[in-house]
Amino acid sequence: MSASAEQETAPIANSRNSRTGSVFRSFGSLFGGGQNSGDRPHTPQDGDGYVEFGMQDPERSGRTLGTFAGVFSPVALSMFSALVFIRVGYIVGNAGLYVTLLQFLIAYGILLFTVASVCAISTNGAIEGGGVYFMISRTLGLEFGGSIGTLFFFANVVGSAMAISGCTEGIMDNFGPRGHFVSGDSHLPDGDWWRFLTSSMINTLQLLVCLVGAALFAKTSVLILGTVTVCLFATYFSFLFVGATNNTIPVPGDNILSNTTTFLDYTGLNATTLRENLGSHYGRDYTSNGKQVDFSTTFGVLFSGVTGIMAGANMSGELKNPSKSIPYGTLSAVAFTFVSYIILSFLMSCTTPYFTMQNNYLFLMPVNLWPPFTAIGILTATFSTSLSNLIGSSRILEALSKDQVFGSLLNFVIHGTWKGNPIAAVAVSWCLVECILLIGSFNIIAQINSVLFMLSYLATNLACLGIELTGAPNFRPLFKFFTWHTCLVGLLGTLIMMFVINFIYASSCIILCLILVIALHLFSPATQAAQWGSISQALMFHQVRKYLLMLDPRKDHVKFWRPQILLLVSSPRSCCPLVDFVNDLKKSGLYIIGHVKLGDFKGIEDAEDNQQWWSFLDHMRVKAFTEVTLSRTIREGVQHLIRLSGIGAMKPNTIILGFYDSEAPRDFFQNGSSPYKTEDFNNGEIQNFPIRRDGDPKQFQIQEYVQILCDTLRMKKNLCLCRNFQRLDKNFISISKHVKYIDVWPINIFNPTSGDPFDMVSLFMMQLAVIMLAKWKHLRVRIFLCEASEERTVGTFDTQTPQMEIFSKMKLEQSLKELRITADIVEIQEWSRDTDFTRHARTLKQFTAQADNVLLEDDDEVGEETLNRSLLYMQRANQIIRERSDQTALSFIYLAAPPKLSTPDFAQRSASYMELLTELTAELPPTILVHGVSTVTSTTL
């Protein structure tokens, strides 16, 4: 005897599809297109990623930079940028010395805590090329890593545009109208579009450098830093040795004061000037059409100039010893720039009136001992910062494309790489920088830049905080000067100051980040997320374990009962509608799909099988777990699944099986009209999840099937047998106007004389029906009341409603009201206590669990004649049900318990039991035979 499509409980060994191991793909160094660690082949260890600790020759591996050249110089140079020569005076002149020092303390406090997080992550193993993007993506996972990586790409683009804008401002203030190095009318034309043209020319020059000599630029960073440092110290000496002068500081041509005032004052070292500069004197920004300056705008400009702490981490692909160089180099660069800024702010406050600093952001040049020092410092600092950001943004875009974060959308970047240089990525970055340059004002671009970089720092602190809180054993950073407190302070400080700088920009960036997170979660490939690992999985494990321990089964209450289901299936190919249906029936409860493989443990490999089952769950889009066990018999394997599935108080309370009948299985993966059609589980001629073909022998006999039913009830689990679910079409039910009902038949057809429509089994059926009603809201529940009067004459039906019938209907209505169940009650007259149905009750008990308690007479022995009479009875019952099921989507029918295992002639009785059930459910709509063993409804509040 064979089994129907969705109803076999005996699983068969499935074919396996191999999956590639986890491979960390990283991208090239921030600077240059040279060889880096991300381009080297790696050998996975134990199939679980790899850790590489630099045991090979650094020269041969492409790691050639030390702490000073590889970390200190890039970080210090990036943190100086345009701020040091162009905007410190703007900040001090408006905010005053006290507020300026406070802002530097806040900014560097945030940076210090973020650096601690960066150092902790970067010293927790091998850091490949890619720096901050690599750390965030491989720690937070695909969704957050990809979204933050995208915003970090935009941050570098905006940073490049900001530096170009500062460079243009320096050029115009030097060589434009009223410039320091011009005389007469021989000057560069000025204006918004002329400045945009100059910025575009600088951007184009950077494009050529990126395409030709990016690697050379990386090697000259130390020389560039030396030049900037010399220019900065020249500025310090100038403040100390240049005294009060008159008519030396001109008013810029774009300042409205230029029409009335020619020169601004400079006092040199003066106590009065210092006192005047201690407090705030917020004015208007002449470079942004007179926009009012306040604390947030000055802090936004200040923070934008010190956002280069990631430059060292971005060089991780070229560092000989990243775990040592990144902490030491970054912290020393942060300390060096902090001291430099504090000294510069104090000297400005002592020498320059706030009115002068507010109205000429380039006043350092006229007061310098040798003015070209300032010009050289501005041009080298801004051009180098802009170029490094442009190179960095192109490398991040290249990494996003290699990681397939957005699928095939960025494939053109991969195809547009030539000799390791991502030409297409550079071109895209260049175009975006051009768009940002249209904003024009350095100070406005600086606020956007600050918010974007702050969001990146927030993500870095979040990554370190999350991995610290999970207590992952593999998180053992060599950098010890951090705790979860420092991560939390850095995270909160960054978040607060984002909104202080600009509420609109901060809100927009966070919303954009969340949109990217959701999009990547929905559309990104699951294999990529599995390769990277996600901190969300570690956090969920930590929390779930804690709450599972708190979930005490001794505190369970019936009013909070929900179905926790173990569905036993054979091949998923043949049971797709049933798997989909049970997903709706679980009512947010536990859902486990169980599968038994016949065999032993010799040479067994379950890893690939498990992958196939998870792929099946993804294909079905069901919220379930899978449990696959190996056993010599189906019955023994099912016992394992029932007893061991779940954990703690999360254990199945309801077991669902398919029905054992003679119908041929259907392959829903191959059926052309099936909504579950797919080719994902076909590997050439090898078919995963093979099913029994028509005519093939079944894996187990009917006696073993009934034994499984008995075992389920003995373990105090609710039992459901599902038949005809290959006919279930959820889409048709949802749109059909003909299908209207979910039917409940609360009569024990095997014992109609003592059937109680309000017993535990009947209430369990009603509960399940109400659960499905919540999914199919347009349907109604019908409960068939199958009681009749003792006064009724055999073969006739009175027109009067007897007293007992009224009592039963009223009792049912009252019970439904107390249970808050809305249902239609339909009376069935055919079951009467003095009809042929009643006479079969004693005979039918022989095939159920009551067989041991029935004293059989000679003519009641289980023989062919007895079975035939019972089959005729079941056929008549089936006809009664079928006549009322024309508009039925789903039927719940009372399942009498099978004969006990100790019953004499168990094999014969079990076969007869199944034959009767087969006759009862023939040609019905999707039907569930239900036997409940526990109370599932409550009338209490």
XYZ file of C-alpha atoms in Angstrom, residues 26-39 62 64-65 74 129-130 206-221 311 314-318 384 386-396 398-399 402 417-423 425-426:
66
model
C 38.145 42.313 0.943
C 39.000 45.264 -1.151
C 42.155 47.100 -1.938
C 43.829 49.590 0.293
C 42.398 53.064 0.593
C 45.471 54.418 -1.171
C 46.628 53.138 -4.497
C 45.819 50.198 -6.655
C 48.748 48.046 -5.604
C 48.693 44.497 -4.367
C 47.045 44.033 -1.009
C 45.919 41.315 1.299
C 42.477 41.222 -0.178
C 43.911 39.961 -3.460
C 52.182 43.346 -0.006
C 55.159 47.045 3.630
C 54.049 50.027 5.760
C 47.424 59.419 6.990
C 42.105 45.601 3.267
C 39.060 47.793 3.620
C 42.482 64.420 -8.810
C 40.760 62.071 -11.260
C 43.918 61.960 -13.380
C 46.043 61.276 -10.302
C 43.700 58.451 -9.243
C 43.905 56.884 -12.681
C 47.660 57.244 -13.059
C 49.573 57.774 -9.826
C 47.484 56.834 -6.787
C 50.141 54.430 -5.488
C 52.786 57.158 -5.757
C 50.605 59.535 -3.769
C 50.328 56.971 -0.962
C 54.128 56.886 -0.656
C 54.353 60.686 -0.436
C 51.937 61.088 2.482
C 42.525 56.654 7.668
C 41.761 52.006 5.961
C 45.436 51.239 5.350
C 45.108 47.838 7.038
C 45.806 46.020 3.771
C 49.337 47.481 3.558
C 45.844 65.644 -0.196
C 40.431 65.531 -1.010
C 42.484 63.086 -3.063
C 42.622 60.506 -0.284
C 38.849 60.737 0.173
C 38.294 60.330 -3.562
C 40.533 57.266 -3.646
C 38.876 55.924 -0.500
C 35.354 56.332 -1.877
C 36.284 54.524 -5.085
C 37.789 51.624 -3.123
C 34.687 51.359 -0.936
C 34.695 48.600 -5.457
C 34.344 46.605 -2.238
C 32.872 42.707 -5.051
C 38.766 47.544 -13.180
C 42.070 47.656 -15.045
C 45.335 46.394 -13.535
C 43.867 46.549 -10.049
C 42.694 50.138 -10.483
C 38.882 50.496 -10.226
C 38.474 52.995 -13.053
C 34.471 53.301 -9.343
C 36.771 56.321 -9.592
